Amino acid sequence: MTTISTAFEEDNGSGIAVIGMAGRFPGARNVAEFWRNLCGGVESISFFSEEEMIAAGIPAARVRGRDYVGARGVLEDIEMFDAAFFRITRREAEITDPQHRVFMECAWEALEDAGYHPEKYDGLVGVYAGACHSTYLIINVYSNREAVEAAGAFQIDIRNDADHLPAHVSYRLNLRGPSVAIQTACSTSLVAVHQACSSLLSGDCDMALAGGAGIAVPQQIGYLYKEGGIMSPDGHCRPFDAKAGGTVGGNGVGIVVLKRLEDALADGDHIRAVIRGSAINNDGSDKVGYTAPSVSGQARVIAMAHGVAGVGPETITYVEAHGTGTAIGDPIEVAALTQAFRAGTEAEGFCAIGSVKSNVGHLDAAAGVAGLIKTVLALEHKLLPPSLHFEEPNPQVAFAGSPFFVNARPTEWESNGSPRRAGVSSFGIGGTNAHVVLEEAPAPPAPGASRRRQLLTLSARTDSALEAATANLLAHLRLHPDQPLADVAYTLQLGRGEFAARRALVCRDRADAVRALEAGEYLTAGSALRSAKPLPVHFMFPGQGAQRVNMGRGLYEGEPAFRAEVDRCCEYLRPLLGCDLRGLLYPRAEEAEAAALKLKQTRFAQPALFVTSYALAALWAEWGVRPRAMLGHSVGEYVAACLAGVFSLEDALRLIAARGRLMQGLPEGAMLAVPLPEHEAGAWLGPRVSLAAVNAPSACVLSGDPEAIAEVERRLAGRGLDCRRLHTSHAFHSHMMEPVLAPFAEAFRGVALSPPQRPYLSNVTGTWAGEEAATPGYWVEHLRRPVRFASCVAELLGEPGCVLLEVGHGRTLGALAMQQQEAGGGAARPKVVSPSRTSSGDEGEEVGNMLSALGELWAAGVGVDWKGFYRHERRRRVPLPTYPFERQRHWLDPSGNFVRLIGSTPPEEARQAPAPEAVEDAAQGASPVERLLARQIQLMTRQLELLGADGLAEPEVDDPADSAETIISAETIN
C-alpha cells in the first residue's frame, strides 16, 4: 500500500516553507555560485589527464584503454575543514569521511542562510539526510595502520558510516529534533525532504534540515564505458537529446531548511519557495528488473504528489526531471510524467523540463536535493536556466502531443494566472521514487517601522575570521541596496552565533553602514573574551545636577518600554507635584526656557532624575541587560533601592516628591568639587562647610553656606587647585539639611520597607546595603551624611571581568569610576560604559547613544535579549553572508603500497577476481590487513566500473535484446 503524508491532505493550504539553503557542487562553492553557473549554461564536469588518473591509482593500461572515460563532477577542497569551529580535534577530523565534514559545514551555513542559530531557536530542529558508501573509509582510512590503531574501529565507524551522518550534525549543532538517516540510493536526498515535511506536519519538529551528501574518493578517476550501460561514452550528460548516451558521476552536498509555512510567515522568515506537496513510493516488481525504472511507479508518485499538493497539473509549468540522459531512463520518465499530467489536462507543450545532471553530473545521494535547490532558485529569480546539450529530441521520447518541452536556453518564467509551480523528481535504483511540488513564495510584507539608528553586530571564533565576516558583510551591503538595514541588523543579532571575537557599529542607513565598515569605525575591534559566560553588569544611577530639559525625550518618543514607565511614574506624581512632570521634561519649544528654570528647582529635579533613571533601567531590562548589583549617587540610590525591593515604586515616588519638596524650602546653599583626597579635604571643613561626597580617591565635594564655600574656593584657587562649582540650588548632604530631617522621617509613615532583594551599595556606609536600609532612620541619615561613592566603586572594582553601566542622564559617574580605575591600575579591571547623553531630545541621537552602549556591552561579553530588543518591532530575517570558515587540511592520504595494491589488476582481468601473484610485486611492505582490504577494494572497483561507476548499474532485463522501446511498450500508458 502506498503511503502519503495525510497532513497535506487535511490542509492543502498549509505547505512547507523553504527558508534556507546551502550546498557545494562541482564548480560552485556555494548556492550563489551554483546559480550563476546554471544561468550561464556552465558544464561543471572535469576531464582528467592520464597523469592525474594514474596518480589517483588507476592502472596506466586501463586509463589508456579505448573505453575508459576520464570525467567526473569534482568538488573542490574536500580535504579542507574548519575542525576548530566545531570543536573537533585534528585526529578526529582526519578519520572523518569528507561527506560528514562538508555536510556539517553546509548544515551550519543553511541554518545561517535561514537566519537562525541553534542556541537562539526555542523549537525542535530535525535532521533528515543520507550519504553514499564511504570510499574514504576504505581507501584512505583503512590504509593508514597507525590511524586505525589509534582511533579504534568504533570511532572510525561512527565518523564514516552514513547511518551516523544526521546524528553527528545534531550532536555538533545541538539540534534536538529527530535525526534520521535516509538511504534510498539516488533518490536519498529528495526522500529526506519528503520525510522532513511529514515530520514537520506531524509536529515531530518545528524546523528541519534535509539533504544529502555524495563524495567519492579519489575524485580524479573516470569510469569504464560499456555500450548500453548507464554511463556516458564521452563524459557529457545530454538529457532527452537524440545523442544522449548516459550520465556521468559527480560529487556534491546540498541541504534545505524547512519550516511549516504558517510558522515561517509568523516568524518573519525569508521564504524562498513553498513545498505544496510531496510523495514517495516504490515500483515494486512491476518492471523488467530490479535496477530498471517503471513508468507506472513514477507516474503514480507524481500523481500522488499532485493530489497531496491540491493543485492541478495544468498549473505546473516546470519539472526538474531525474534526467540521467540514458537510453531507457529518459523515455520512461517523460512517459510517466505524461501519464500523470494527463489525469488533469489535455494541454500540450506548456511545461518545461530540464535536468541539473547536464551541468554537474549525477550526484548520487545528493542528486535530488541538487535538483530541488536549482528549482527553488529558479522560482526565486523567475528564470528557468537551460538544460545543457539539448539539440534535438530523443526519438524514443514521446514529446509530440505531450505537455512537455525541454528548456534549452535561459527563459523568463512567466506566470499563467496561478502562482509559478514546479515539480522535482528523483528516482532511486531499486525503485524508491520521490516527487515534490514547489510553488513560488508568497509576497513578503512591506517593511515595518524601525528605529532611526541600527546596531550591526558581528562575531567569530577568531579575530581573523571576524575580519573576513566584516569584509563579507561590507560586500553584501554593496550588492544588496534594497535590503532594509533594520532587517540586516535583526538577522545578525538573532540569526548568528555570539563568539569570542566581536565588533559592533551604529549607523543611520545602508550608506552610513558601508562608510563605517570601510573606515573601520567600530565600537570595538573585537578581541577574545575572557569567559564564555555572559559578563555581569552593575548599574550606576546619577544624582542631582544631571537633570536637563528634554533628557530622554528621544527615548520617550521612540522606545515604548521607556515611555510606558515614564507615563506610569508621571501620572502617579501629578497630584504630588501639582503638575505633569512630562511638561517639564519634554516641553514644547516655546516653553523650553520656563521648563528649564523649573527643573533647576529641587522639588522637580529629584523626581525628574528618578523617573528618567527608573525608565532607563526598565528599557535595559527589556533588552536583557539586568544588573547583578547597583550603585546610586545620592538621589540615585532611591532608584537602586526601589529596584532592589526596599520599597515599591509608588512609595519611592512619594518619598522622592517629599524629599524634594522639603529641601526646596530650605535656604539656598552651594557645593564645590575639589581635587583633594578626603583627609586633605577635611582640613577645610567647619561649622559652615561640610563634606558632602567622596567621589574618587582625589575627588571630594564640599557643601555649605554660599559665602563660606566661596571663601574655600578662593583660597584653593590661590594654591593652584582647579575647583568646580556644582549646579545645585542647595547644600545637599550638609549641616544645612538638618531642619528637614524630622519632617522627612514623618514621610515614611505608611511606607513598607524591606531588606534588599538584590545587592546594591550604600552611600552611607560605602559597602553593601543590608537590613539597615529597611528603616526610616537609614534614609534620614542618607540625606545628611556624605555620599561614599568612591568606597562603593572600590567594592565594584574588586570584581574583575564586570561592566559598570551608567543608567541616567550624563556621564559623570562613569568618568569618576574610570578615574578611580586608572588610579588603581590592573589589566582585568571592569569596563565602564556611560551611554546616556540625552540632552538634545533628538530621537535618532538618543537611540543611537543607547545602541552604542548596547553594542559596547555586547562586544564586552554582556548577554542581550535580542527578542526583547525587537519586542515592539516586526522585522524579517534576510539572507546574509554565512560564517567564514577557516579551513585547514585534515586528510589521510592512502599509503603508497595500498594504492599500488588497488590498481594492480590488469584491465583484461576486470571480470575476474585478481590473482594473488598479480599483486606480489606491489605487496612489498603491506600488512595482511592492507592486502585483504586491497583485494576487497579491487573487487568492488571492478564491479563498479563494469556496472557504470558509483553504483549506477544499467537496467537488468531478462533479454539483452530488450530496448527502451520494448520496455516502454510493456507498460500501460494512458
XYZ file of N, CA, C and O in Angstrom, residues 794-953:
640
model
N 35.016 51.228 44.745
C 36.111 50.322 45.101
C 35.603 48.902 45.302
O 36.276 47.926 44.940
N 34.408 48.761 45.878
C 33.808 47.428 46.030
C 33.593 46.784 44.662
O 33.864 45.591 44.461
N 33.082 47.560 43.710
C 32.821 47.010 42.372
C 34.115 46.706 41.633
O 34.203 45.720 40.898
N 35.113 47.573 41.818
C 36.384 47.348 41.126
C 37.112 46.114 41.642
O 38.034 45.615 41.001
N 36.681 45.632 42.792
C 37.299 44.418 43.309
C 36.895 43.176 42.552
O 37.490 42.114 42.739
N 35.879 43.273 41.695
C 35.435 42.127 40.894
C 35.892 42.316 39.449
O 35.333 43.116 38.710
N 36.903 41.594 39.032
C 37.350 41.733 37.639
C 36.327 41.122 36.676
O 35.524 40.270 37.046
N 36.372 41.583 35.444
C 35.524 40.983 34.435
C 34.077 41.378 34.540
O 33.181 40.591 34.231
N 33.788 42.592 35.009
C 32.410 43.066 35.035
C 32.323 44.380 34.265
O 33.331 44.928 33.826
N 31.107 44.873 34.104
C 30.874 46.111 33.368
C 30.072 47.053 34.246
O 29.083 46.652 34.876
N 30.492 48.308 34.318
C 29.756 49.350 35.029
C 28.982 50.170 34.001
O 29.580 50.735 33.082
N 27.684 50.242 34.172
C 26.829 50.936 33.210
C 26.134 52.100 33.899
O 25.422 51.906 34.891
N 26.354 53.298 33.400
C 25.683 54.479 33.933
C 24.269 54.535 33.363
O 24.081 54.605 32.141
N 23.282 54.513 34.238
C 21.880 54.452 33.831
C 21.210 55.750 34.257
O 20.699 55.881 35.365
N 21.228 56.717 33.374
C 20.673 58.031 33.658
C 21.330 59.039 32.749
O 22.199 58.705 31.939
N 20.916 60.278 32.888
C 21.490 61.297 32.023
C 22.909 61.652 32.460
O 23.217 61.733 33.632
N 23.782 61.882 31.475
C 25.132 62.331 31.747
C 26.128 61.196 31.843
O 25.788 60.019 31.760
N 27.390 61.608 32.059
C 28.491 60.645 32.112
C 29.382 60.868 33.327
O 30.511 60.402 33.369
N 28.876 61.578 34.303
C 29.700 61.943 35.457
C 30.160 60.723 36.233
O 31.342 60.591 36.582
N 29.232 59.803 36.529
C 29.609 58.641 37.328
C 30.599 57.762 36.588
O 31.535 57.213 37.189
N 30.406 57.609 35.294
C 31.342 56.817 34.512
C 32.732 57.413 34.525
O 33.733 56.694 34.651
N 32.793 58.752 34.435
C 34.092 59.415 34.464
C 34.765 59.222 35.820
O 35.977 58.974 35.898
N 33.984 59.309 36.890
C 34.559 59.112 38.224
C 35.051 57.679 38.399
O 36.113 57.431 38.977
N 34.274 56.721 37.911
C 34.682 55.319 38.036
C 35.949 55.041 37.240
O 36.846 54.330 37.704
N 36.031 55.605 36.049
C 37.228 55.399 35.227
C 38.436 56.054 35.868
O 39.550 55.524 35.829
N 38.222 57.226 36.479
C 39.328 57.893 37.173
C 39.862 57.018 38.298
O 41.074 56.863 38.474
N 38.956 56.427 39.053
C 39.374 55.561 40.158
C 39.999 54.271 39.634
O 40.962 53.753 40.199
N 39.468 53.768 38.525
C 40.012 52.545 37.934
C 41.437 52.765 37.453
O 42.326 51.938 37.683
N 41.666 53.895 36.774
C 43.015 54.195 36.279
C 43.993 54.384 37.429
O 45.156 53.970 37.354
N 43.517 54.965 38.503
C 44.396 55.163 39.661
C 44.775 53.830 40.288
O 45.892 53.642 40.775
N 43.843 52.856 40.222
C 44.114 51.560 40.821
C 44.939 50.649 39.960
O 45.580 49.718 40.443
N 44.948 50.882 38.622
C 45.707 50.028 37.712
C 45.080 48.664 37.589
O 44.015 48.375 38.102
N 45.777 47.769 36.878
C 45.275 46.399 36.720
C 44.649 46.208 35.359
O 43.815 47.004 34.931
N 45.064 45.138 34.675
C 44.580 44.905 33.312
C 43.189 44.314 33.281
O 42.488 44.414 32.295
N 42.762 43.676 34.368
C 41.480 42.980 34.360
C 40.392 43.801 35.044
O 39.456 43.270 35.602
N 40.535 45.124 35.038
C 39.563 45.972 35.690
C 38.253 45.999 34.906
O 38.221 45.725 33.705
N 37.147 46.351 35.566
C 35.858 46.388 34.876
C 35.841 47.413 33.749
O 36.572 48.404 33.765
N 34.971 47.151 32.798
C 34.743 48.090 31.718
C 33.646 49.047 32.155
O 32.677 48.651 32.800
N 33.798 50.334 31.821
C 32.820 51.347 32.189
C 32.134 51.848 30.930
O 32.783 52.220 29.951
N 30.804 51.835 30.942
C 30.017 52.306 29.803
C 29.064 53.383 30.292
O 28.282 53.161 31.218
N 29.154 54.575 29.694
C 28.268 55.683 30.052
C 27.556 56.164 28.793
O 28.082 56.994 28.048
N 26.375 55.646 28.539
C 25.757 55.881 27.241
C 24.833 57.075 27.163
O 24.529 57.554 26.068
N 24.313 57.537 28.301
C 23.044 58.244 28.230
C 23.181 59.753 28.186
O 22.701 60.453 29.073
N 23.828 60.274 27.195
C 23.791 61.714 26.964
C 22.463 61.995 26.275
O 22.306 61.800 25.075
N 21.502 62.455 27.015
C 20.143 62.549 26.485
C 19.625 63.981 26.517
O 18.492 64.238 26.889
N 20.457 64.930 26.150
C 20.055 66.323 26.299
C 19.496 66.934 25.022
O 18.818 67.946 25.083
N 19.779 66.351 23.867
C 19.369 67.005 22.628
C 17.898 66.837 22.346
O 17.285 67.652 21.670
N 17.303 65.757 22.853
C 15.910 65.492 22.538
C 15.698 64.905 21.170
O 14.579 64.591 20.795
N 16.760 64.722 20.403
C 16.632 64.108 19.095
C 16.516 62.599 19.249
O 17.401 61.962 19.836
N 15.418 62.045 18.729
C 15.189 60.605 18.907
C 16.325 59.790 18.333
O 16.822 58.850 18.961
N 16.771 60.141 17.119
C 17.826 59.363 16.496
C 19.112 59.396 17.289
O 19.763 58.373 17.486
N 19.486 60.572 17.809
C 20.736 60.682 18.559
C 20.653 59.928 19.869
O 21.569 59.210 20.255
N 19.532 60.088 20.583
C 19.412 59.407 21.870
C 19.371 57.898 21.705
O 20.020 57.165 22.450
N 18.586 57.429 20.735
C 18.551 55.991 20.484
C 19.926 55.523 20.025
O 20.395 54.443 20.416
N 20.590 56.338 19.212
C 21.930 55.993 18.769
C 22.895 55.837 19.926
O 23.727 54.926 19.952
N 22.803 56.738 20.920
C 23.652 56.623 22.106
C 23.381 55.330 22.860
O 24.301 54.637 23.321
N 22.108 55.020 23.007
C 21.746 53.779 23.698
C 22.229 52.557 22.921
O 22.721 51.588 23.503
N 22.079 52.599 21.597
C 22.532 51.472 20.789
C 24.047 51.329 20.851
O 24.576 50.206 20.869
N 24.740 52.447 20.874
C 26.199 52.377 21.013
C 26.578 51.717 22.333
O 27.488 50.883 22.390
N 25.860 52.092 23.381
C 26.134 51.474 24.684
C 25.802 49.985 24.650
O 26.556 49.161 25.188
N 24.682 49.643 24.020
C 24.311 48.233 23.924
C 25.366 47.467 23.133
O 25.734 46.339 23.494
N 25.858 48.072 22.052
C 26.910 47.438 21.265
C 28.179 47.240 22.079
O 28.834 46.199 21.979
N 28.541 48.238 22.873
C 29.727 48.096 23.736
C 29.541 46.983 24.750
O 30.460 46.188 25.004
N 28.351 46.927 25.336
C 28.084 45.880 26.321
C 28.174 44.500 25.676
O 28.808 43.581 26.209
N 27.522 44.344 24.525
C 27.522 43.046 23.838
C 28.946 42.650 23.441
O 29.354 41.504 23.621
N 29.688 43.617 22.896
C 31.054 43.314 22.468
C 31.935 42.950 23.660
O 32.893 42.178 23.516
N 31.607 43.483 24.833
C 32.387 43.163 26.032
C 32.026 41.798 26.602
O 32.731 41.277 27.454
N 30.910 41.239 26.133
C 30.521 39.919 26.604
C 29.279 39.895 27.458
O 28.970 38.889 28.097
N 28.521 40.987 27.480
C 27.281 41.040 28.242
C 26.166 40.387 27.433
O 26.028 40.633 26.230
N 25.358 39.571 28.080
C 24.247 38.931 27.395
C 23.151 39.930 27.060
O 22.846 40.834 27.842
N 22.556 39.765 25.871
C 21.487 40.664 25.398
C 20.298 39.815 24.979
O 20.454 38.774 24.341
N 19.109 40.256 25.347
C 17.874 39.603 24.908
C 17.414 40.281 23.626
O 16.699 41.281 23.657
N 17.838 39.724 22.495
C 17.519 40.378 21.229
C 16.030 40.306 20.908
O 15.500 41.192 20.235
N 15.353 39.287 21.384
C 13.907 39.241 21.176
C 13.224 40.380 21.924
O 12.294 41.007 21.412
N 13.674 40.640 23.137
C 13.151 41.779 23.868
C 13.494 43.092 23.194
O 12.693 44.036 23.189
N 14.669 43.161 22.618
C 15.112 44.365 21.911
C 14.159 44.693 20.755
O 13.929 45.858 20.444
N 13.605 43.647 20.126
C 12.693 43.853 18.989
C 11.228 43.625 19.364
O 10.398 43.402 18.483
N 10.909 43.687 20.653
C 9.544 43.362 21.083
C 8.509 44.271 20.426
O 7.377 43.845 20.174
N 8.868 45.480 20.125
C 7.896 46.430 19.579
C 8.102 46.683 18.086
O 7.528 47.615 17.528
N 8.932 45.863 17.460
C 9.133 45.959 16.012
C 8.846 44.602 15.384
O 9.100 43.570 15.992
N 8.331 44.623 14.172
C 8.168 43.380 13.422
C 9.184 43.390 12.289
O 9.045 44.126 11.310
N 10.193 42.575 12.431
C 11.269 42.539 11.465
C 11.291 41.181 10.771
O 10.661 40.212 11.204
N 12.053 41.095 9.680
C 12.161 39.877 8.897
C 13.617 39.427 8.839
O 14.534 40.248 8.837
N 13.800 38.119 8.773
C 15.134 37.575 8.530
C 15.444 37.674 7.046
O 14.574 37.435 6.210
N 16.668 38.008 6.729
C 17.085 38.138 5.336
C 18.370 37.347 5.125
O 19.166 37.173 6.053
N 18.596 36.867 3.906
C 19.848 36.131 3.636
C 21.052 37.058 3.744
O 21.078 38.146 3.180
N 22.043 36.603 4.482
C 23.289 37.343 4.673
C 24.458 36.386 4.501
O 24.278 35.160 4.523
N 25.662 36.903 4.354
C 26.826 36.006 4.272
C 26.902 35.102 5.501
O 26.626 35.529 6.622
N 27.275 33.869 5.275
C 27.378 32.905 6.369
C 28.782 32.913 6.950
O 29.662 33.647 6.501
N 28.988 32.097 7.951
C 30.246 32.120 8.700
C 31.446 31.835 7.785
O 31.421 30.894 6.987
N 32.500 32.630 7.897
C 33.697 32.418 7.068
C 34.600 31.345 7.677
O 35.537 31.644 8.417
N 34.309 30.105 7.378
C 35.098 29.012 7.949
C 36.576 29.170 7.612
O 36.932 29.531 6.489
N 37.408 28.889 8.576
C 38.860 28.920 8.385
C 39.341 27.476 8.255
O 39.781 26.850 9.224
N 39.260 26.999 7.048
C 39.516 25.579 6.808
C 41.013 25.290 6.743
O 41.793 26.088 6.228
N 41.362 24.111 7.243
C 42.723 23.602 7.135
C 42.655 22.179 6.596
O 41.605 21.530 6.631
N 43.778 21.704 6.112
C 43.799 20.361 5.539
C 43.747 19.316 6.646
O 44.596 19.276 7.524
N 42.723 18.509 6.595
C 42.567 17.382 7.511
C 42.316 16.160 6.630
O 41.183 15.911 6.208
N 43.351 15.398 6.394
C 43.241 14.363 5.363
C 44.249 13.260 5.616
O 45.388 13.518 5.990
N 43.811 12.032 5.403
C 44.712 10.890 5.418
C 44.921 10.438 3.979
O 43.972 10.011 3.312
N 46.126 10.571 3.505
C 46.428 10.073 2.163
C 46.582 8.560 2.222
O 47.168 8.026 3.175
N 46.066 7.840 1.225
C 46.248 6.386 1.227
C 47.725 6.043 1.106
O 48.494 6.745 0.451
N 48.118 4.962 1.766
C 49.521 4.573 1.707
C 49.894 4.166 0.290
O 49.061 3.677 -0.479
N 51.180 4.369 -0.049
C 51.635 4.036 -1.397
C 51.430 2.569 -1.731
O 51.005 2.213 -2.825
N 51.763 1.675 -0.783
C 51.555 0.254 -1.014
C 50.096 -0.043 -1.315
O 49.763 -0.850 -2.176
N 49.229 0.632 -0.592
C 47.797 0.373 -0.744
C 47.313 0.778 -2.128
O 46.555 0.068 -2.771
N 47.752 1.938 -2.595
C 47.351 2.404 -3.925
C 47.827 1.429 -4.989
O 47.090 1.079 -5.916
N 49.073 0.950 -4.838
C 49.577 0.006 -5.837
C 48.800 -1.306 -5.798
O 48.532 -1.923 -6.821
N 48.434 -1.729 -4.608
C 47.661 -2.961 -4.481
C 46.295 -2.830 -5.155
O 45.819 -3.732 -5.817
N 45.654 -1.661 -4.965
C 44.327 -1.468 -5.557
C 44.386 -1.529 -7.072
O 43.543 -2.128 -7.742
N 45.395 -0.898 -7.634
C 45.447 -0.788 -9.090
C 46.272 -1.836 -9.778
O 46.642 -1.670 -10.938
N 46.544 -2.967 -9.139
C 47.488 -3.914 -9.709
C 46.878 -4.884 -10.709
O 47.606 -5.553 -11.421
N 45.561 -4.998 -10.784
C 44.956 -5.955 -11.698
C 44.882 -5.373 -13.100
O 44.370 -4.277 -13.283
N 45.370 -6.060 -14.113
C 45.321 -5.536 -15.488
C 43.887 -5.491 -16.000
O 43.016 -6.215 -15.531
N 43.596 -4.633 -16.979
C 42.235 -4.437 -17.467
C 41.583 -5.703 -17.987
O 40.401 -5.916 -17.783
N 42.361 -6.558 -18.659
C 41.739 -7.740 -19.254
C 41.223 -8.715 -18.202
O 40.447 -9.613 -18.502
N 41.643 -8.543 -16.942
C 41.181 -9.432 -15.893
C 40.063 -8.798 -15.068
O 39.745 -9.231 -13.974
N 39.450 -7.716 -15.607
C 38.487 -6.944 -14.836
C 37.282 -7.759 -14.405
O 36.676 -7.491 -13.377
N 36.918 -8.786 -15.187
C 35.726 -9.562 -14.851
C 36.027 -10.674 -13.850
O 35.140 -11.408 -13.458
N 37.296 -10.791 -13.465
C 37.655 -11.866 -12.553
C 38.295 -11.293 -11.299
O 38.780 -10.168 -11.281
N 38.270 -12.080 -10.256
C 38.968 -11.670 -9.041
C 40.459 -11.620 -9.331
O 40.990 -12.464 -10.053
N 41.185 -10.653 -8.833
C 42.613 -10.543 -9.101
C 43.372 -11.723 -8.525
O 43.118 -12.157 -7.403
N 44.274 -12.259 -9.338
C 45.084 -13.395 -8.888
C 46.119 -12.903 -7.886
O 46.688 -11.824 -8.036
N 46.417 -13.706 -6.847
C 47.402 -13.266 -5.834
C 48.749 -12.949 -6.424
O 49.403 -12.000 -5.989
N 49.171 -13.745 -7.450
C 50.500 -13.487 -7.988
C 50.579 -12.160 -8.734
O 51.660 -11.624 -8.957
N 49.418 -11.619 -9.116
C 49.432 -10.359 -9.874
C 49.797 -9.175 -8.999
O 50.095 -8.106 -9.506
N 49.718 -9.366 -7.694
C 49.973 -8.220 -6.827
C 51.198 -8.396 -5.946
O 51.478 -7.567 -5.089
N 51.932 -9.477 -6.140
C 53.040 -9.757 -5.237
C 54.076 -8.646 -5.225
O 54.577 -8.245 -4.177
N 54.375 -8.130 -6.441
C 55.409 -7.098 -6.516
C 54.974 -5.833 -5.780
O 55.801 -5.126 -5.193
N 53.673 -5.541 -5.860
C 53.183 -4.318 -5.224
C 52.968 -4.485 -3.733
O 52.769 -3.517 -3.012
N 52.985 -5.735 -3.271
C 52.623 -6.011 -1.884
C 53.782 -5.909 -0.920
O 53.614 -6.159 0.265
N 54.975 -5.574 -1.421
C 56.120 -5.497 -0.541
C 55.879 -4.442 0.543
O 55.607 -3.294 0.262
N 55.952 -4.839 1.792
C 55.780 -3.897 2.894
C 54.346 -3.737 3.346
O 54.086 -3.053 4.329
N 53.376 -4.330 2.635
C 51.978 -4.203 3.032
C 51.641 -5.230 4.100
O 52.122 -6.352 4.083
N 50.801 -4.821 5.038
C 50.392 -5.728 6.099
C 49.319 -6.675 5.583
O 48.695 -6.427 4.546
N 49.047 -7.775 6.294
C 47.961 -8.673 5.889
C 46.621 -7.955 5.813
O 45.817 -8.235 4.927
N 46.363 -7.047 6.755
C 45.098 -6.305 6.716
C 45.025 -5.455 5.463
O 44.006 -5.381 4.785
N 46.157 -4.790 5.129
C 46.175 -3.968 3.918
C 45.939 -4.815 2.683
O 45.210 -4.425 1.769
N 46.521 -5.987 2.648
C 46.343 -6.859 1.475
C 44.887 -7.296 1.351
O 44.315 -7.279 0.260
N 44.301 -7.679 2.478
C 42.917 -8.124 2.434
C 41.996 -6.995 1.979
O 41.136 -7.172 1.118
N 42.187 -5.822 2.565
C 41.347 -4.682 2.179
C 41.561 -4.318 0.718
O 40.613 -3.994 -0.003
N 42.802 -4.356 0.278
C 43.085 -4.021 -1.118
C 42.373 -4.977 -2.061
O 41.821 -4.562 -3.093
N 42.382 -6.268 -1.736
C 41.693 -7.245 -2.582
C 40.190 -6.955 -2.633
O 39.566 -7.027 -3.682
N 39.623 -6.593 -1.470
C 38.197 -6.278 -1.443
C 37.898 -5.038 -2.279
O 36.898 -4.978 -2.997
N 38.780 -4.066 -2.192
C 38.564 -2.851 -2.974
C 38.690 -3.136 -4.461
O 37.945 -2.586 -5.285
N 39.626 -3.991 -4.820
C 39.766 -4.343 -6.239
C 38.469 -4.934 -6.776
O 37.981 -4.536 -7.837
N 37.931 -5.872 -6.028
C 36.678 -6.485 -6.475
C 35.572 -5.445 -6.606
O 34.845 -5.407 -7.604
N 35.447 -4.589 -5.594
C 34.413 -3.567 -5.618
C 34.622 -2.598 -6.780
O 33.686 -2.248 -7.506
N 35.869 -2.188 -6.976
C 36.160 -1.229 -8.034
C 35.852 -1.797 -9.413
O 35.274 -1.121 -10.269
N 36.247 -3.044 -9.643
C 35.982 -3.640 -10.944
C 34.477 -3.757 -11.203
O 33.995 -3.507 -12.300
N 33.751 -4.138 -10.157
C 32.309 -4.259 -10.315
C 31.679 -2.907 -10.649
O 30.812 -2.810 -11.520
N 32.134 -1.884 -9.955
C 31.582 -0.558 -10.221
C 31.897 -0.108 -11.641
O 31.064 0.500 -12.322
N 33.120 -0.399 -12.094
C 33.478 0.002 -13.445
C 32.611 -0.713 -14.480
O 32.135 -0.125 -15.450
N 32.403 -2.002 -14.253
C 31.593 -2.760 -15.201
C 30.137 -2.299 -15.180
O 29.470 -2.263 -16.213
N 29.657 -1.925 -13.983
C 28.260 -1.521 -13.874
C 28.045 -0.053 -14.200
O 26.927 0.388 -14.352
N 29.102 0.704 -14.275
C 28.937 2.090 -14.663
C 29.347 3.091 -13.612
O 28.965 4.242 -13.709
N 30.033 2.657 -12.576
C 30.577 3.536 -11.536
C 29.494 4.060 -10.627
O 28.353 4.236 -11.004
N 29.895 4.324 -9.377
C 29.047 4.919 -8.350
C 27.797 4.104 -8.063
O 26.801 4.613 -7.585
N 27.789 2.845 -8.417
C 26.627 2.033 -8.116
C 25.465 2.268 -9.046
O 24.351 1.842 -8.781
N 25.671 2.964 -10.140
C 24.593 3.260 -11.075
C 24.607 2.209 -12.180
O 25.191 2.403 -13.242
N 23.990 1.101 -11.936
C 24.037 -0.007 -12.900
C 23.007 0.168 -13.998
O 21.985 0.814 -13.823
